[in-house]
Short mmCIF file of C-alpha atoms in Angstrom, two decimals:
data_model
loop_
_atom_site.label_atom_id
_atom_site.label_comp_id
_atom_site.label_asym_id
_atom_site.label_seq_id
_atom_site.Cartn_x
_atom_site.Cartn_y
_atom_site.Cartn_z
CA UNK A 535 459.15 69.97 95.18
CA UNK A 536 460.64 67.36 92.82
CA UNK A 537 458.59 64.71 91.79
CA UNK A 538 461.44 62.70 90.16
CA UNK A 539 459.64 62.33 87.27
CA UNK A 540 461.14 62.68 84.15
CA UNK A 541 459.55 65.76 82.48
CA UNK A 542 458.37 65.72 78.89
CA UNK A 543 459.85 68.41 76.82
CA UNK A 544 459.08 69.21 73.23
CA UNK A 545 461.92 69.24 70.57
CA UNK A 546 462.42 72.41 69.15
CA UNK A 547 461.28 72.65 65.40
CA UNK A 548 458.93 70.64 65.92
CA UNK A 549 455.63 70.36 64.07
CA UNK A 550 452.53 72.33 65.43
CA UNK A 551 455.00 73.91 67.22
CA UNK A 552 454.41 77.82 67.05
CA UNK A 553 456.57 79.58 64.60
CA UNK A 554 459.24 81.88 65.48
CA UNK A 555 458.67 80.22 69.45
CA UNK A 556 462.28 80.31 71.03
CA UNK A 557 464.94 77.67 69.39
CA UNK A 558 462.67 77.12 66.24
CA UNK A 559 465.10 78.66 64.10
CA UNK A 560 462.71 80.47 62.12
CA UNK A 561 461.39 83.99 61.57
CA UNK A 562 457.23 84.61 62.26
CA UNK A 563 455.79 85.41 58.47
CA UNK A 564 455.50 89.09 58.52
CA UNK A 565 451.96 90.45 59.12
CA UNK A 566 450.11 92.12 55.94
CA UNK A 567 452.42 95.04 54.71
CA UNK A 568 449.78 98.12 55.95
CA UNK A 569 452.36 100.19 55.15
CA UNK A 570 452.93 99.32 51.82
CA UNK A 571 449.62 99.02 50.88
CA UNK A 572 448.65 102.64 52.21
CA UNK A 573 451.84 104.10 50.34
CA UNK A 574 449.99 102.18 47.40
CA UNK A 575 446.87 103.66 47.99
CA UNK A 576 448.58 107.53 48.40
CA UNK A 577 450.49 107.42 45.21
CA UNK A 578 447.51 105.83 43.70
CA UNK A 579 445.23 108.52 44.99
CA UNK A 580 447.86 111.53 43.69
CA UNK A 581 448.17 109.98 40.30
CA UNK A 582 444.37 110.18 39.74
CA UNK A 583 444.22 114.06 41.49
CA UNK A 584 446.93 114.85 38.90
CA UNK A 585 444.90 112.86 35.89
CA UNK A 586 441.54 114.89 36.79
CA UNK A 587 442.26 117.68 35.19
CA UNK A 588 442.94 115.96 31.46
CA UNK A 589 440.33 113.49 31.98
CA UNK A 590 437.87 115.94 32.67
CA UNK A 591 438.43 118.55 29.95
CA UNK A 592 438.65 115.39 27.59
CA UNK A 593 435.38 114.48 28.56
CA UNK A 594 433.87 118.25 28.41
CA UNK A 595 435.42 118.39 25.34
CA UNK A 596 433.80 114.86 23.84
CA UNK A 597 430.55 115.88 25.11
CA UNK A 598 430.78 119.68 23.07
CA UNK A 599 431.65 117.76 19.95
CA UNK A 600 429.29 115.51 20.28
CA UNK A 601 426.13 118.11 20.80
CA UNK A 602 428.08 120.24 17.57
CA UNK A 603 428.02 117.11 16.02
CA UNK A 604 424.28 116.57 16.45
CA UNK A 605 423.67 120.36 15.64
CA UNK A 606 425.75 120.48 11.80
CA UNK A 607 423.55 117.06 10.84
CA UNK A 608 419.85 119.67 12.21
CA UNK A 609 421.77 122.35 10.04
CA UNK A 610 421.95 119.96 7.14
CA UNK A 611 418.43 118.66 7.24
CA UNK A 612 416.79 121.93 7.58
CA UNK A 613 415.17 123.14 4.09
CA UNK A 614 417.02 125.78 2.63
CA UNK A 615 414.34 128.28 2.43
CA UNK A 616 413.51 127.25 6.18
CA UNK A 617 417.89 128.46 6.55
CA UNK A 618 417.54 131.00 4.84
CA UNK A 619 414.20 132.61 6.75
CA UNK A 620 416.45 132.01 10.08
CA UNK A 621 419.59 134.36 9.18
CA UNK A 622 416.74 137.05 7.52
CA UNK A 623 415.12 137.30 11.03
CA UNK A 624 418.68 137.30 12.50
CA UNK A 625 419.98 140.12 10.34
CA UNK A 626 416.55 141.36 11.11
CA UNK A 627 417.03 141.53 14.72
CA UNK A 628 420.19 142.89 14.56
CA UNK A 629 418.99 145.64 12.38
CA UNK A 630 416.45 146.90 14.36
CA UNK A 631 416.56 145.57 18.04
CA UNK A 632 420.27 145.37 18.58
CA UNK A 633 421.09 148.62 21.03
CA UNK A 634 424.60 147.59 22.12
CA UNK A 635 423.91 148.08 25.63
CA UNK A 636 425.45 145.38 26.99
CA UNK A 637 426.28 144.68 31.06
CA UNK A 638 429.70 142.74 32.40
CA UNK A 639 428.91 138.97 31.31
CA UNK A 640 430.16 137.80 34.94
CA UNK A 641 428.65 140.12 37.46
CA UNK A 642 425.13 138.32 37.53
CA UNK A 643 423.35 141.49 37.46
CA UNK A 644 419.60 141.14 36.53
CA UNK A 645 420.69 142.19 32.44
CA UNK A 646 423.42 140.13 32.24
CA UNK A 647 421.42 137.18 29.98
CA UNK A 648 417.98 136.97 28.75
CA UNK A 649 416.45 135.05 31.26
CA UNK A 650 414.59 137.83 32.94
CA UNK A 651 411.73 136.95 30.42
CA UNK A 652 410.22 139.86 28.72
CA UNK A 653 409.03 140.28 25.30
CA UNK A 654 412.74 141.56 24.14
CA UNK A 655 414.30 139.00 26.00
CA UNK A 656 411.53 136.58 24.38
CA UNK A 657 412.48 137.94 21.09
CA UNK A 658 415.77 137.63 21.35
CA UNK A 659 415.51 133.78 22.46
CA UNK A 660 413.43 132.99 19.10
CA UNK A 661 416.34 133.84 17.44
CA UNK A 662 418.50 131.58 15.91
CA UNK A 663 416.68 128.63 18.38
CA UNK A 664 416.08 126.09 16.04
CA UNK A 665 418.26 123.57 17.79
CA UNK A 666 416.27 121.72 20.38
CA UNK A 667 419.30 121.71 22.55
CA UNK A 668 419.75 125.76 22.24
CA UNK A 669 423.16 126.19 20.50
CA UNK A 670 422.72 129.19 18.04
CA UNK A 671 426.06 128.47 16.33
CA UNK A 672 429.73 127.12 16.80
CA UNK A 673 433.00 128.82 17.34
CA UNK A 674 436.41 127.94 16.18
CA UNK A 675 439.69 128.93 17.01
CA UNK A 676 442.73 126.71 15.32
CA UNK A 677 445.36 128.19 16.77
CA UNK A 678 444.39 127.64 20.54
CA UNK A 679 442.14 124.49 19.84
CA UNK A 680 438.96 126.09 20.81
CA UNK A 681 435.62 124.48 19.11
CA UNK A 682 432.82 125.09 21.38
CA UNK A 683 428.98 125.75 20.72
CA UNK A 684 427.10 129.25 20.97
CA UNK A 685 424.44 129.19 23.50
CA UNK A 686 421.75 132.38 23.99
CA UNK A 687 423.03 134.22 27.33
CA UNK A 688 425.86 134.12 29.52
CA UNK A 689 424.16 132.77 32.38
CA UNK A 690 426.43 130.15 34.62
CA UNK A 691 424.92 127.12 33.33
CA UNK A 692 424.78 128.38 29.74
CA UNK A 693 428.91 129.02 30.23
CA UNK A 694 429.40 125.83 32.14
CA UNK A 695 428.51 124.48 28.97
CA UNK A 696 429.88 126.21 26.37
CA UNK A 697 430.10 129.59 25.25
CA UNK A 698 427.67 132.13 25.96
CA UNK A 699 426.04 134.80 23.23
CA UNK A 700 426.30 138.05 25.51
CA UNK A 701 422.37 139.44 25.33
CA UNK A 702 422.29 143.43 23.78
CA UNK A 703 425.12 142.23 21.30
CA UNK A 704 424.78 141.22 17.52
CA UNK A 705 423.91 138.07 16.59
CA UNK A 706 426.67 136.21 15.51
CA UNK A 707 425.19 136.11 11.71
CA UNK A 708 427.78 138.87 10.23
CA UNK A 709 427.34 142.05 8.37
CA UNK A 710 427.87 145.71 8.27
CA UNK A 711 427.72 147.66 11.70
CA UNK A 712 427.35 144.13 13.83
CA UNK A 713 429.78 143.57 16.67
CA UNK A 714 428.82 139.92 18.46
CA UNK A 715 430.47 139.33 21.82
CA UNK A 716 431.07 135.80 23.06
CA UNK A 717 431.98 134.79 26.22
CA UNK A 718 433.37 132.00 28.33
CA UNK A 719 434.70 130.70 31.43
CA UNK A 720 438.72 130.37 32.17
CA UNK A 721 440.50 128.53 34.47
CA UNK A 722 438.03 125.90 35.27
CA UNK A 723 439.88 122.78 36.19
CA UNK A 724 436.68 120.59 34.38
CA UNK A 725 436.79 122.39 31.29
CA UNK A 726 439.31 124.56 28.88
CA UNK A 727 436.40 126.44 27.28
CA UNK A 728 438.27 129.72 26.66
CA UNK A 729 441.33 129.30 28.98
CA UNK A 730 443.45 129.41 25.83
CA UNK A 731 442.11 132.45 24.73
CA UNK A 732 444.34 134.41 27.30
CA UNK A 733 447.11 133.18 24.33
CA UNK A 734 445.66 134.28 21.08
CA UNK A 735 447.71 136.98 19.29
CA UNK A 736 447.09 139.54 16.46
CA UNK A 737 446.63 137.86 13.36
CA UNK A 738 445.24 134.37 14.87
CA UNK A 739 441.84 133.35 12.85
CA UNK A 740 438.40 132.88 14.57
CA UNK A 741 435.49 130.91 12.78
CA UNK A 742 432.20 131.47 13.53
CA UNK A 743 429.51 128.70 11.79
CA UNK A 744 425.92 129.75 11.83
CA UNK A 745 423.35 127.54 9.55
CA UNK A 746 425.05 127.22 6.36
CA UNK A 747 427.47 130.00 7.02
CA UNK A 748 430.68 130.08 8.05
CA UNK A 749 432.33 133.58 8.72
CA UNK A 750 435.96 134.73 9.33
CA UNK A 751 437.13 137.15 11.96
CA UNK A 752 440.82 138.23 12.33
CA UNK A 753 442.17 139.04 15.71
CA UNK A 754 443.35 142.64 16.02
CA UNK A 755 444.58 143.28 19.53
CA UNK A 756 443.32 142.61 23.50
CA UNK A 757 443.03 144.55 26.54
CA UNK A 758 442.15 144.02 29.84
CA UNK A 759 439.45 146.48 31.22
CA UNK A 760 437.43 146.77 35.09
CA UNK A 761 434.49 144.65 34.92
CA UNK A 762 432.47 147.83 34.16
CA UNK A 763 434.05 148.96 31.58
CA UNK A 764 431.92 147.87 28.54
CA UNK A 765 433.03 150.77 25.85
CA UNK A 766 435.07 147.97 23.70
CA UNK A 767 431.58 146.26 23.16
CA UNK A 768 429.76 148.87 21.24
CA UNK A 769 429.02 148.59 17.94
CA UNK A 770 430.72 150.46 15.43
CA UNK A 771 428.84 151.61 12.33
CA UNK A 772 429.41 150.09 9.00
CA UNK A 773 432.04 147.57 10.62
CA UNK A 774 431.84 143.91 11.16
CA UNK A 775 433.21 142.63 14.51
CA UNK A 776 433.68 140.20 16.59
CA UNK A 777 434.50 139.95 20.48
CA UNK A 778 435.41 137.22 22.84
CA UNK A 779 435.37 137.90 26.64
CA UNK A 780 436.59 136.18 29.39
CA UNK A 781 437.72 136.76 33.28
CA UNK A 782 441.59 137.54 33.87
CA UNK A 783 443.59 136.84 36.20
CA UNK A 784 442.61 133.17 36.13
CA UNK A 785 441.76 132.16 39.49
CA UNK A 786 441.51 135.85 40.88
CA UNK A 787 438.38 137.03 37.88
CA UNK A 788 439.24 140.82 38.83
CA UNK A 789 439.19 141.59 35.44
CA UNK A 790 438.53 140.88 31.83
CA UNK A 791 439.94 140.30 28.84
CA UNK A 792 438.57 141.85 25.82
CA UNK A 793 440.07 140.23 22.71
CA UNK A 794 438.91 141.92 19.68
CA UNK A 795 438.70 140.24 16.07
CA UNK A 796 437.17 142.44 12.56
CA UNK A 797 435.84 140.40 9.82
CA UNK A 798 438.06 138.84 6.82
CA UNK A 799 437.42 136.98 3.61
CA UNK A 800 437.49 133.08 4.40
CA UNK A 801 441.27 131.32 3.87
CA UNK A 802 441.94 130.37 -0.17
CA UNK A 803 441.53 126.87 1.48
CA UNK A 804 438.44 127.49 3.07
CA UNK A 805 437.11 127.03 6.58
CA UNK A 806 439.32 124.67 8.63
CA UNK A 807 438.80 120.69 8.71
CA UNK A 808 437.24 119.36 11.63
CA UNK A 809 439.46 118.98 14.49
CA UNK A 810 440.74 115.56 15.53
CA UNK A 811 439.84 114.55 18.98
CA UNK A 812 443.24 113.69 21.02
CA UNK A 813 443.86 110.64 22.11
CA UNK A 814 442.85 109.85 25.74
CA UNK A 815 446.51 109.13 27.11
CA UNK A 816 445.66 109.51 30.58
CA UNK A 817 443.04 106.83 30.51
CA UNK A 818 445.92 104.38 29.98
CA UNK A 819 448.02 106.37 32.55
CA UNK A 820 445.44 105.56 35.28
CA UNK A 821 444.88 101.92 34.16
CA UNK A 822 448.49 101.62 34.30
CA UNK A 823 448.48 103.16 37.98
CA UNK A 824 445.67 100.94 38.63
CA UNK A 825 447.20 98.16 37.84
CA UNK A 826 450.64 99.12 39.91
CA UNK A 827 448.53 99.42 42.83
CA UNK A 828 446.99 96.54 42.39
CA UNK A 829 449.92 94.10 42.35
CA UNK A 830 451.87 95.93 45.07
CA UNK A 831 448.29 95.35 47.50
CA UNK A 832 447.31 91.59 46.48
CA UNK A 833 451.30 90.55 46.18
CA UNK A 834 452.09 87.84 48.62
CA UNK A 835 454.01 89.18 52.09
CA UNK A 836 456.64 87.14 51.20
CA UNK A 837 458.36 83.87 52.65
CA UNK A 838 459.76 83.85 56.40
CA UNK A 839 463.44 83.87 56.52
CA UNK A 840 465.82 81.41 58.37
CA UNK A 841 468.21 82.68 60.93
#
């Protein structure tokens, strides 16, 4: 029932009024852009999958150069009669313990590396181990931008960090009726290590740098054999080879590629210069993407707009 009353009613637009309340004339502020920011946070997230690969290898890749690094100055600073003794007892070794019976590097069979410690496998490990980090020497190949250090065995954290000296093969010291094999992992998505070597070609140059030696091997043809099919390993009398061995396809491992190499004189210009480490690009590419996600999460909603 009417009072008669006049009834109080407040203006529209008024202050403390609520916004976008019938009549105001103006549009609620939009609520904090979830979608936007969780588009943001996708892209962001892709961009950094994508940069994991590069970013990781450049880091693998730092951390090799940096242990080779270490290792040249221990080469330098050892006395040159204390050098010398090391590649006798190498030659040694390869002389007279060296049988060339050698098992598939990636099968981890007991034989596969020398950590099944025995006295040969003890002997073998005394060789060559005068870094206290374990590298026994370095291996280079220009042409596919492989610089990695020589580690004794080929046992899964030996090849996770470099390449691994396969145990029953030559030392990697040179000579007449040697054959070293070297392996390494492909395909990792951490590391290159020898991914590239799927692409080296006849003629490409490997560089092998033991003590104060540096020795050149020429690449003379591939194959790819069953994992138990170790005949391209065996020494050869009275030549000097070299062999590098890793898992093909990449990704499937069914197989392995054999790439052979025989010993040359070193280039007229000598060994090759150090290699210069690439610039990190995709450090800037995620500060960049950091950055871009950044100001599309902390930019303002925006202003409400009048009807």
């Amino acid at each position: 029932m009417s009072t008669g009353l006049p009834v109080s009613r407040p203006a529209p637009g008024l202050p403390g009024e609520p916004s976008g309340s019938p009549g105001s004339g103006v549009r609620a502020p939009r609520r904090a852009p979830r979608r936007r920011i969780l588009a943001a946070t996708l892209a962001l997230c892709g961009v950094l999958v994508m940069l994991y690969p590069p970013a990781a290898s450049w880091w693998a890749e730092s951390t090799a150069a940096g242990r080779l690094a270490v290792h040249a100055e221990q080469n330098r600073s050892l006395d040159p009669a204390a050098r010398s003794a090391l590649l006798t007892a190498a030659e040694d070794y390869n002389a007279t313990r060296v049988t060339g019976l050698v098992v598939d590097p990636f099968s981890n069979v007991e034989g596969a590396d020398a950590h099944g410690i025995d006295d040969d496998a003890r002997d073998y490990l005394a060789q060559l181990a005068h870094d206290p980090e374990g590298i026994m020497a370095r291996v280079r190949v220009p042409g596919i931008d492989v610089d990695l250090p020589v580690y004794h065995g080929a046992t899964e954290e030996t090849l996770r960090r470099g390449s691994g000296h396969l145990y029953g093969s030559s030392l990697p010291v040179g000579g007449p009726g040697t054959h070293a094999v070297l392996t390494g992992h492909s395909g990792l998505p951490e590391a290159k290590l020898f991914t590239a070597v799927h692409d080296l070609r006849a003629g490409d140059d490997v560089f092998i740098d033991v003590l104060d030696r540096t020795l050149a091997y020429r690449v003379t043809g591939a194959e790819v054999v069953e994992p138990t099919d170790v005949a391209g390993l065996a020494v050869r009398p009275g030549e000097d080879l070299l062999t590098l061995v890793t898992c093909t396809p990449i990704g499937v491992n069914s197989h392995r590629l054999i790439v052979h190499a025989e010993r040359v004189d070193l280039p007229d210009g000598g060994a090759p210069p150090e290699p210069s480490r690439p610039f990190p690009w995709w450090a800037v590419l995620a500060v960049v993407a950091v950055l871009a996600w950044a100001a599309t999460v902390l930019a303002p909603a925006g202003q409400p707009r009048r009807h």
